[in-house]
PDB file of C-alpha atoms in Angstrom:
ATOM      1  CA  MET K 401      -1.776  15.301   3.525  1.00 46.00           C
ATOM      2  CA  ARG K 402      -5.229  14.374   4.831  1.00 45.00           C
ATOM      3  CA  LYS K 403      -4.261  11.952   7.615  1.00 46.00           C
ATOM      4  CA  ASN K 404      -7.822  11.512   8.861  1.00 45.00           C
ATOM      5  CA  TYR K 405      -9.593  11.371   5.513  1.00 45.00           C
ATOM      6  CA  MET K 406     -10.678   7.765   6.127  1.00 46.00           C
ATOM      7  CA  TYR K 407     -13.005   8.990   8.855  1.00 44.00           C
ATOM      8  CA  LYS K 408     -14.922  11.049   6.282  1.00 44.00           C
ATOM      9  CA  TYR K 409     -16.024   8.066   4.229  1.00 45.00           C
ATOM     10  CA  ILE K 410     -19.777   7.558   4.367  1.00 45.00           C
ATOM     11  CA  LEU K 411     -21.059   4.058   3.752  1.00 46.00           C
ATOM     12  CA  PHE K 412     -23.439   4.255   0.801  1.00 42.00           C
ATOM     13  CA  PHE K 413     -24.235   0.775  -0.486  1.00 43.00           C
ATOM     14  CA  MET K 414     -23.252  -2.788   0.373  1.00 43.00           C
ATOM     15  CA  CYS K 415     -24.321  -5.925  -1.434  1.00 45.00           C
ATOM     16  CA  SER K 416     -23.123  -9.385  -2.305  1.00 47.00           C
ATOM     17  CA  LEU K 417     -24.768 -11.848  -4.680  1.00 47.00           C
ATOM     18  CA  SER K 418     -23.916 -15.542  -4.324  1.00 44.00           C
ATOM     19  CA  PHE K 419     -24.908 -18.126  -6.905  1.00 41.00           C
ATOM     20  CA  GLY K 420     -25.608 -21.437  -5.211  1.00 37.00           C
ATOM     21  CA  GLN K 421     -24.483 -22.483  -1.760  1.00 41.00           C
ATOM     22  CA  THR K 422     -21.183 -21.121  -0.494  1.00 48.00           C
ATOM     23  CA  PRO K 423     -19.207 -23.083   2.141  1.00 53.00           C
ATOM     24  CA  PHE K 424     -21.099 -21.387   4.981  1.00 51.00           C
ATOM     25  CA  SER K 425     -24.506 -22.678   3.773  1.00 51.00           C
ATOM     26  CA  LYS K 426     -26.503 -24.494   6.460  1.00 48.00           C
ATOM     27  CA  GLU K 427     -28.633 -26.474   4.016  1.00 50.00           C
ATOM     28  CA  ASN K 428     -26.289 -27.640   1.292  1.00 48.00           C
ATOM     29  CA  PRO K 429     -22.523 -28.352   1.501  1.00 51.00           C
ATOM     30  CA  ASN K 430     -21.946 -28.133  -2.267  1.00 54.00           C
ATOM     31  CA  ASN K 431     -18.931 -26.144  -3.389  1.00 56.00           C
ATOM     32  CA  THR K 432     -20.094 -23.110  -5.371  1.00 64.00           C
ATOM     33  CA  LEU K 433     -19.272 -19.665  -6.687  1.00 69.00           C
ATOM     34  CA  ALA K 434     -20.004 -16.333  -4.985  1.00 72.00           C
ATOM     35  CA  LEU K 435     -19.948 -12.921  -6.676  1.00 73.00           C
ATOM     36  CA  LYS K 436     -19.582  -9.943  -4.334  1.00 75.00           C
ATOM     37  CA  ALA K 437     -19.655  -6.157  -4.529  1.00 74.00           C
ATOM     38  CA  CYS K 438     -19.896  -3.124  -2.274  1.00 80.00           C
ATOM     39  CA  GLY K 439     -19.590   0.624  -2.677  1.00 78.00           C
ATOM     40  CA  TYR K 440     -19.382   3.825  -0.668  1.00 77.00           C
ATOM     41  CA  ILE K 441     -19.108   7.572  -1.284  1.00 77.00           C
ATOM     42  CA  ASN K 442     -17.177  10.383   0.339  1.00 68.00           C
ATOM     43  CA  LEU K 443     -19.809  13.061   0.948  1.00 66.00           C
ATOM     44  CA  LEU K 444     -17.332  15.607   2.315  1.00 62.00           C
ATOM     45  CA  ASP K 445     -14.534  15.509  -0.258  1.00 61.00           C
ATOM     46  CA  GLY K 446     -16.294  13.950  -3.229  1.00 69.00           C
ATOM     47  CA  GLY K 447     -15.525  10.659  -4.927  1.00 77.00           C
ATOM     48  CA  PHE K 448     -16.333   7.028  -4.348  1.00 83.00           C
ATOM     49  CA  GLY K 449     -14.964   3.609  -3.493  1.00 85.00           C
ATOM     50  CA  SER K 450     -15.974   0.163  -4.715  1.00 86.00           C
ATOM     51  CA  ILE K 451     -15.152  -3.515  -4.273  1.00 86.00           C
ATOM     52  CA  VAL K 452     -15.981  -6.427  -6.575  1.00 84.00           C
ATOM     53  CA  GLY K 453     -14.922 -10.005  -5.963  1.00 83.00           C
ATOM     54  CA  VAL K 454     -15.309 -13.715  -6.619  1.00 81.00           C
ATOM     55  CA  GLU K 455     -15.214 -16.524  -4.036  1.00 81.00           C
ATOM     56  CA  LYS K 456     -15.063 -20.237  -4.981  1.00 81.00           C
ATOM     57  CA  GLY K 457     -15.710 -22.975  -2.448  1.00 78.00           C
ATOM     58  CA  PHE K 458     -13.851 -26.309  -2.392  1.00 79.00           C
ATOM     59  CA  MET K 459     -13.663 -29.310  -0.057  1.00 77.00           C
ATOM     60  CA  ARG K 460     -16.819 -28.227   1.753  1.00 75.00           C
ATOM     61  CA  ASN K 461     -15.472 -25.786   4.377  1.00 82.00           C
ATOM     62  CA  ASN K 462     -12.846 -23.951   2.315  1.00 86.00           C
ATOM     63  CA  SER K 463     -12.817 -21.255  -0.322  1.00 87.00           C
ATOM     64  CA  ILE K 464     -10.472 -19.073  -2.320  1.00 90.00           C
ATOM     65  CA  GLY K 465     -11.319 -15.669  -3.700  1.00 89.00           C
ATOM     66  CA  VAL K 466     -10.122 -12.404  -5.151  1.00 91.00           C
ATOM     67  CA  LYS K 467     -11.354  -8.845  -4.617  1.00 91.00           C
ATOM     68  CA  LEU K 468     -10.682  -5.771  -6.743  1.00 92.00           C
ATOM     69  CA  ILE K 469     -10.774  -2.505  -4.767  1.00 92.00           C
ATOM     70  CA  TYR K 470     -10.915   0.911  -6.435  1.00 92.00           C
ATOM     71  CA  ASN K 471     -11.049   4.242  -4.576  1.00 89.00           C
ATOM     72  CA  HIS K 472     -11.230   7.589  -6.364  1.00 88.00           C
ATOM     73  CA  PHE K 473     -11.514  10.759  -4.292  1.00 84.00           C
ATOM     74  CA  LEU K 474     -11.506  14.378  -5.423  1.00 76.00           C
ATOM     75  CA  PRO K 475     -11.109  16.828  -2.528  1.00 72.00           C
ATOM     76  CA  ARG K 476     -11.139  20.472  -3.701  1.00 68.00           C
ATOM     77  CA  ARG K 477     -11.857  24.032  -2.630  1.00 64.00           C
ATOM     78  CA  GLU K 478     -14.732  26.090  -4.010  1.00 61.00           C
ATOM     79  CA  ASP K 479     -14.584  29.751  -4.988  1.00 59.00           C
ATOM     80  CA  GLU K 480     -17.701  31.785  -5.864  1.00 53.00           C
ATOM     81  CA  GLU K 481     -15.975  33.479  -8.800  1.00 60.00           C
ATOM     82  CA  GLU K 482     -13.661  30.746 -10.087  1.00 59.00           C
ATOM     83  CA  GLY K 483     -15.772  27.710  -9.219  1.00 57.00           C
ATOM     84  CA  LEU K 484     -13.965  24.485  -8.254  1.00 55.00           C
ATOM     85  CA  ILE K 485     -10.257  25.138  -7.668  1.00 69.00           C
ATOM     86  CA  ASP K 486      -7.196  23.539  -6.063  1.00 69.00           C
ATOM     87  CA  TYR K 487      -8.305  19.946  -6.511  1.00 74.00           C
ATOM     88  CA  THR K 488      -6.608  16.685  -5.575  1.00 82.00           C
ATOM     89  CA  ASP K 489      -7.013  13.584  -7.758  1.00 86.00           C
ATOM     90  CA  ASP K 490      -6.542  10.590  -5.425  1.00 90.00           C
ATOM     91  CA  ARG K 491      -6.795   7.091  -6.926  1.00 92.00           C
ATOM     92  CA  ASP K 492      -6.144   3.770  -5.188  1.00 93.00           C
ATOM     93  CA  LEU K 493      -6.380   0.448  -7.046  1.00 95.00           C
ATOM     94  CA  SER K 494      -5.608  -2.855  -5.316  1.00 96.00           C
ATOM     95  CA  LEU K 495      -6.225  -6.593  -5.502  1.00 96.00           C
ATOM     96  CA  ILE K 496      -6.768  -8.959  -2.577  1.00 95.00           C
ATOM     97  CA  ALA K 497      -6.276 -12.728  -2.847  1.00 96.00           C
ATOM     98  CA  GLU K 498      -7.905 -14.603   0.017  1.00 94.00           C
ATOM     99  CA  TYR K 499      -8.147 -18.108   1.433  1.00 95.00           C
ATOM    100  CA  LYS K 500     -10.988 -18.877   3.859  1.00 92.00           C
ATOM    101  CA  HIS K 501     -11.598 -21.835   6.146  1.00 92.00           C
ATOM    102  CA  TYR K 502     -15.079 -22.050   7.649  1.00 88.00           C
ATOM    103  CA  LEU K 503     -14.953 -23.642  11.097  1.00 88.00           C
ATOM    104  CA  ASN K 504     -16.722 -26.986  11.347  1.00 82.00           C
ATOM    105  CA  LEU K 505     -19.101 -25.936  14.129  1.00 81.00           C
ATOM    106  CA  ASN K 506     -22.259 -27.591  12.852  1.00 75.00           C
ATOM    107  CA  GLU K 507     -24.283 -27.490  16.082  1.00 78.00           C
ATOM    108  CA  PHE K 508     -23.436 -23.833  16.689  1.00 81.00           C
ATOM    109  CA  ARG K 509     -24.240 -23.044  13.063  1.00 76.00           C
ATOM    110  CA  GLU K 510     -27.627 -24.776  13.240  1.00 75.00           C
ATOM    111  CA  ARG K 511     -28.528 -23.106  16.533  1.00 80.00           C
ATOM    112  CA  THR K 512     -27.457 -19.547  15.776  1.00 81.00           C
ATOM    113  CA  GLY K 513     -27.114 -19.270  12.000  1.00 79.00           C
ATOM    114  CA  VAL K 514     -23.534 -17.994  12.488  1.00 84.00           C
ATOM    115  CA  SER K 515     -20.667 -19.510  10.493  1.00 84.00           C
ATOM    116  CA  PRO K 516     -17.276 -18.310  11.809  1.00 90.00           C
ATOM    117  CA  TYR K 517     -14.190 -18.498   9.607  1.00 93.00           C
ATOM    118  CA  ILE K 518     -10.508 -17.676   9.551  1.00 96.00           C
ATOM    119  CA  SER K 519      -8.644 -16.487   6.493  1.00 96.00           C
ATOM    120  CA  ALA K 520      -5.331 -15.337   5.060  1.00 97.00           C
ATOM    121  CA  ASN K 521      -5.126 -12.255   2.840  1.00 97.00           C
ATOM    122  CA  TYR K 522      -2.580 -10.964   0.345  1.00 98.00           C
ATOM    123  CA  LYS K 523      -3.079  -7.391  -0.909  1.00 97.00           C
ATOM    124  CA  LYS K 524      -1.166  -5.611  -3.681  1.00 98.00           C
ATOM    125  CA  GLY K 525      -1.900  -2.202  -5.152  1.00 97.00           C
ATOM    126  CA  ARG K 526      -0.917   1.328  -6.117  1.00 96.00           C
ATOM    127  CA  ARG K 527      -2.104   4.724  -4.897  1.00 94.00           C
ATOM    128  CA  THR K 528      -1.604   7.799  -7.107  1.00 94.00           C
ATOM    129  CA  ILE K 529      -2.069  11.394  -5.931  1.00 91.00           C
ATOM    130  CA  ASP K 530      -2.021  14.434  -8.233  1.00 90.00           C
ATOM    131  CA  HIS K 531      -2.400  18.008  -6.956  1.00 85.00           C
ATOM    132  CA  ASP K 532      -3.575  21.051  -8.900  1.00 80.00           C
ATOM    133  CA  ARG K 533      -0.433  22.598 -10.424  1.00 77.00           C
ATOM    134  CA  ASN K 534      -2.003  26.056 -10.412  1.00 76.00           C
ATOM    135  CA  TYR K 535      -1.684  26.229  -6.623  1.00 76.00           C
ATOM    136  CA  ASP K 536       1.145  25.866  -4.125  1.00 77.00           C
ATOM    137  CA  HIS K 537       1.836  22.344  -2.838  1.00 77.00           C
ATOM    138  CA  ASP K 538       4.910  20.569  -1.516  1.00 81.00           C
ATOM    139  CA  TYR K 539       4.519  18.057  -4.335  1.00 83.00           C
ATOM    140  CA  TYR K 540       2.279  17.585  -7.378  1.00 88.00           C
ATOM    141  CA  HIS K 541       2.568  13.870  -8.093  1.00 91.00           C
ATOM    142  CA  ARG K 542       3.089  10.816  -5.872  1.00 92.00           C
ATOM    143  CA  GLU K 543       2.881   7.079  -6.549  1.00 96.00           C
ATOM    144  CA  THR K 544       2.875   4.494  -3.769  1.00 96.00           C
ATOM    145  CA  ASP K 545       3.139   0.773  -4.502  1.00 97.00           C
ATOM    146  CA  TYR K 546       2.308  -1.520  -1.600  1.00 98.00           C
ATOM    147  CA  GLU K 547       2.108  -5.191  -0.660  1.00 98.00           C
ATOM    148  CA  TYR K 548       0.436  -6.581   2.467  1.00 98.00           C
ATOM    149  CA  PHE K 549      -0.137  -9.991   3.984  1.00 98.00           C
ATOM    150  CA  GLY K 550      -2.008 -10.974   7.120  1.00 97.00           C
ATOM    151  CA  PRO K 551      -4.656 -13.043   8.900  1.00 98.00           C
ATOM    152  CA  ALA K 552      -8.349 -12.288   9.307  1.00 97.00           C
ATOM    153  CA  VAL K 553     -11.296 -13.542  11.306  1.00 97.00           C
ATOM    154  CA  GLY K 554     -14.912 -13.227  10.317  1.00 94.00           C
ATOM    155  CA  ALA K 555     -18.367 -14.709  10.419  1.00 89.00           C
ATOM    156  CA  VAL K 556     -21.419 -15.100   8.239  1.00 81.00           C
ATOM    157  CA  LEU K 557     -24.788 -14.575   9.949  1.00 82.00           C
ATOM    158  CA  ALA K 558     -27.785 -16.100   8.175  1.00 76.00           C
ATOM    159  CA  PHE K 559     -31.123 -14.296   8.552  1.00 74.00           C
ATOM    160  CA  THR K 560     -33.274 -17.405   7.997  1.00 63.00           C
ATOM    161  CA  SER K 561     -32.976 -21.162   8.446  1.00 57.00           C
ATOM    162  CA  VAL K 562     -32.594 -21.580   4.688  1.00 55.00           C
ATOM    163  CA  GLY K 563     -29.685 -19.159   4.781  1.00 56.00           C
ATOM    164  CA  ARG K 564     -30.516 -17.204   1.604  1.00 66.00           C
ATOM    165  CA  TRP K 565     -29.919 -13.805   3.228  1.00 73.00           C
ATOM    166  CA  ALA K 566     -26.851 -13.266   5.395  1.00 75.00           C
ATOM    167  CA  ILE K 567     -24.315 -10.717   6.576  1.00 79.00           C
ATOM    168  CA  ASP K 568     -20.612 -11.408   6.027  1.00 81.00           C
ATOM    169  CA  THR K 569     -18.287  -9.371   8.238  1.00 87.00           C
ATOM    170  CA  GLN K 570     -14.517  -9.572   8.605  1.00 93.00           C
ATOM    171  CA  ILE K 571     -11.609  -7.842  10.320  1.00 96.00           C
ATOM    172  CA  SER K 572      -8.027  -8.378   9.220  1.00 96.00           C
ATOM    173  CA  TYR K 573      -4.579  -7.250  10.287  1.00 97.00           C
ATOM    174  CA  LEU K 574      -2.290  -6.560   7.341  1.00 97.00           C
ATOM    175  CA  SER K 575       1.438  -5.940   7.476  1.00 97.00           C
ATOM    176  CA  GLY K 576       3.683  -5.107   4.559  1.00 97.00           C
ATOM    177  CA  ILE K 577       5.865  -2.663   2.701  1.00 97.00           C
ATOM    178  CA  LYS K 578       5.288   0.556   0.752  1.00 97.00           C
ATOM    179  CA  LYS K 579       7.506   1.903  -2.024  1.00 97.00           C
ATOM    180  CA  ARG K 580       6.843   5.592  -2.696  1.00 95.00           C
ATOM    181  CA  THR K 581       8.008   7.940  -5.448  1.00 95.00           C
ATOM    182  CA  THR K 582       7.301  11.661  -5.037  1.00 93.00           C
ATOM    183  CA  ASP K 583       7.893  14.612  -7.369  1.00 89.00           C
ATOM    184  CA  TYR K 584       8.645  17.567  -5.053  1.00 85.00           C
ATOM    185  CA  VAL K 585       8.714  21.252  -5.968  1.00 78.00           C
ATOM    186  CA  VAL K 586       9.789  22.664  -2.563  1.00 73.00           C
ATOM    187  CA  PRO K 587      12.462  23.863  -1.883  1.00 73.00           C
ATOM    188  CA  PHE K 588      13.423  23.004  -5.502  1.00 77.00           C
ATOM    189  CA  PRO K 589      12.127  20.480  -8.078  1.00 81.00           C
ATOM    190  CA  HIS K 590      13.443  17.005  -7.323  1.00 85.00           C
ATOM    191  CA  ASN K 591      12.408  13.369  -7.192  1.00 87.00           C
ATOM    192  CA  SER K 592      12.424  11.243  -4.028  1.00 90.00           C
ATOM    193  CA  LYS K 593      12.121   7.489  -3.552  1.00 94.00           C
ATOM    194  CA  GLU K 594      11.547   5.779  -0.224  1.00 95.00           C
ATOM    195  CA  SER K 595      10.564   2.370   1.127  1.00 96.00           C
ATOM    196  CA  PHE K 596       9.109   1.602   4.540  1.00 96.00           C
ATOM    197  CA  ARG K 597       7.159  -1.045   6.416  1.00 97.00           C
ATOM    198  CA  THR K 598       3.635  -0.413   7.655  1.00 96.00           C
ATOM    199  CA  ASN K 599       0.564  -2.209   9.015  1.00 96.00           C
ATOM    200  CA  TYR K 600      -3.098  -1.542   9.650  1.00 95.00           C
ATOM    201  CA  PHE K 601      -6.459  -3.092  10.537  1.00 96.00           C
ATOM    202  CA  ARG K 602      -9.052  -3.535   7.783  1.00 93.00           C
ATOM    203  CA  PHE K 603     -12.803  -3.971   8.379  1.00 90.00           C
ATOM    204  CA  GLU K 604     -15.354  -5.216   5.857  1.00 87.00           C
ATOM    205  CA  ILE K 605     -19.092  -5.944   5.996  1.00 80.00           C
ATOM    206  CA  MET K 606     -21.381  -7.194   3.224  1.00 75.00           C
ATOM    207  CA  LEU K 607     -25.020  -8.128   2.761  1.00 72.00           C
ATOM    208  CA  THR K 608     -25.244 -11.544   1.089  1.00 70.00           C
ATOM    209  CA  TYR K 609     -27.990 -13.345  -0.847  1.00 68.00           C
ATOM    210  CA  ASN K 610     -27.668 -17.052  -1.695  1.00 63.00           C
ATOM    211  CA  ILE K 611     -29.369 -18.777  -4.612  1.00 57.00           C
ATOM    212  CA  ASN K 612     -29.697 -22.583  -4.770  1.00 52.00           C
ATOM    213  CA  TRP K 613     -27.816 -23.794  -7.830  1.00 49.00           C
ATOM    214  CA  MET K 614     -27.293 -27.511  -8.246  1.00 44.00           C
TER     215      MET K 614
END
């Protein structure tokens, strides 16, 4: 299966809208709510990916949040006579729960506009792959349930002294387990279940806009 398909993803749109001052605000330490979203498209295979989330600050330098991630990709071949043929319907839906602690580096924050943070992430989801049954494949249906947990480091860079516009970027290392069920047709129809541990690095970047909300 497409081992390198992640490299084909083309970043299309990134945005994050924050109501009020989040914990990384330079001007106001109030605990507030942040709504976030980003999206991207796969120009080579077709399909899209999206993330929406909520982050709530508490005790000044801390926050908790959740993110819903949905990827839907549709790689297929094209034939001049038959049109689109031999497609793959690839869906991945997951939820991330996150705790963030913004480092209390006030002088550095005032001088550079950068607010570093550390966080812990828990990710749970399911990926479903369906192949076109009119064409030969090793399998036609596969479901993979997964759970990950791991640390992350990141930083928010404010564009102005007021801190309304900023970039939030993060890299995390997630380790966990996958449980996979596959309906095979080669060499004969049968069902297979397997479980294995895995890990990977995850990178995220968002454009953020803050609105004062007392």
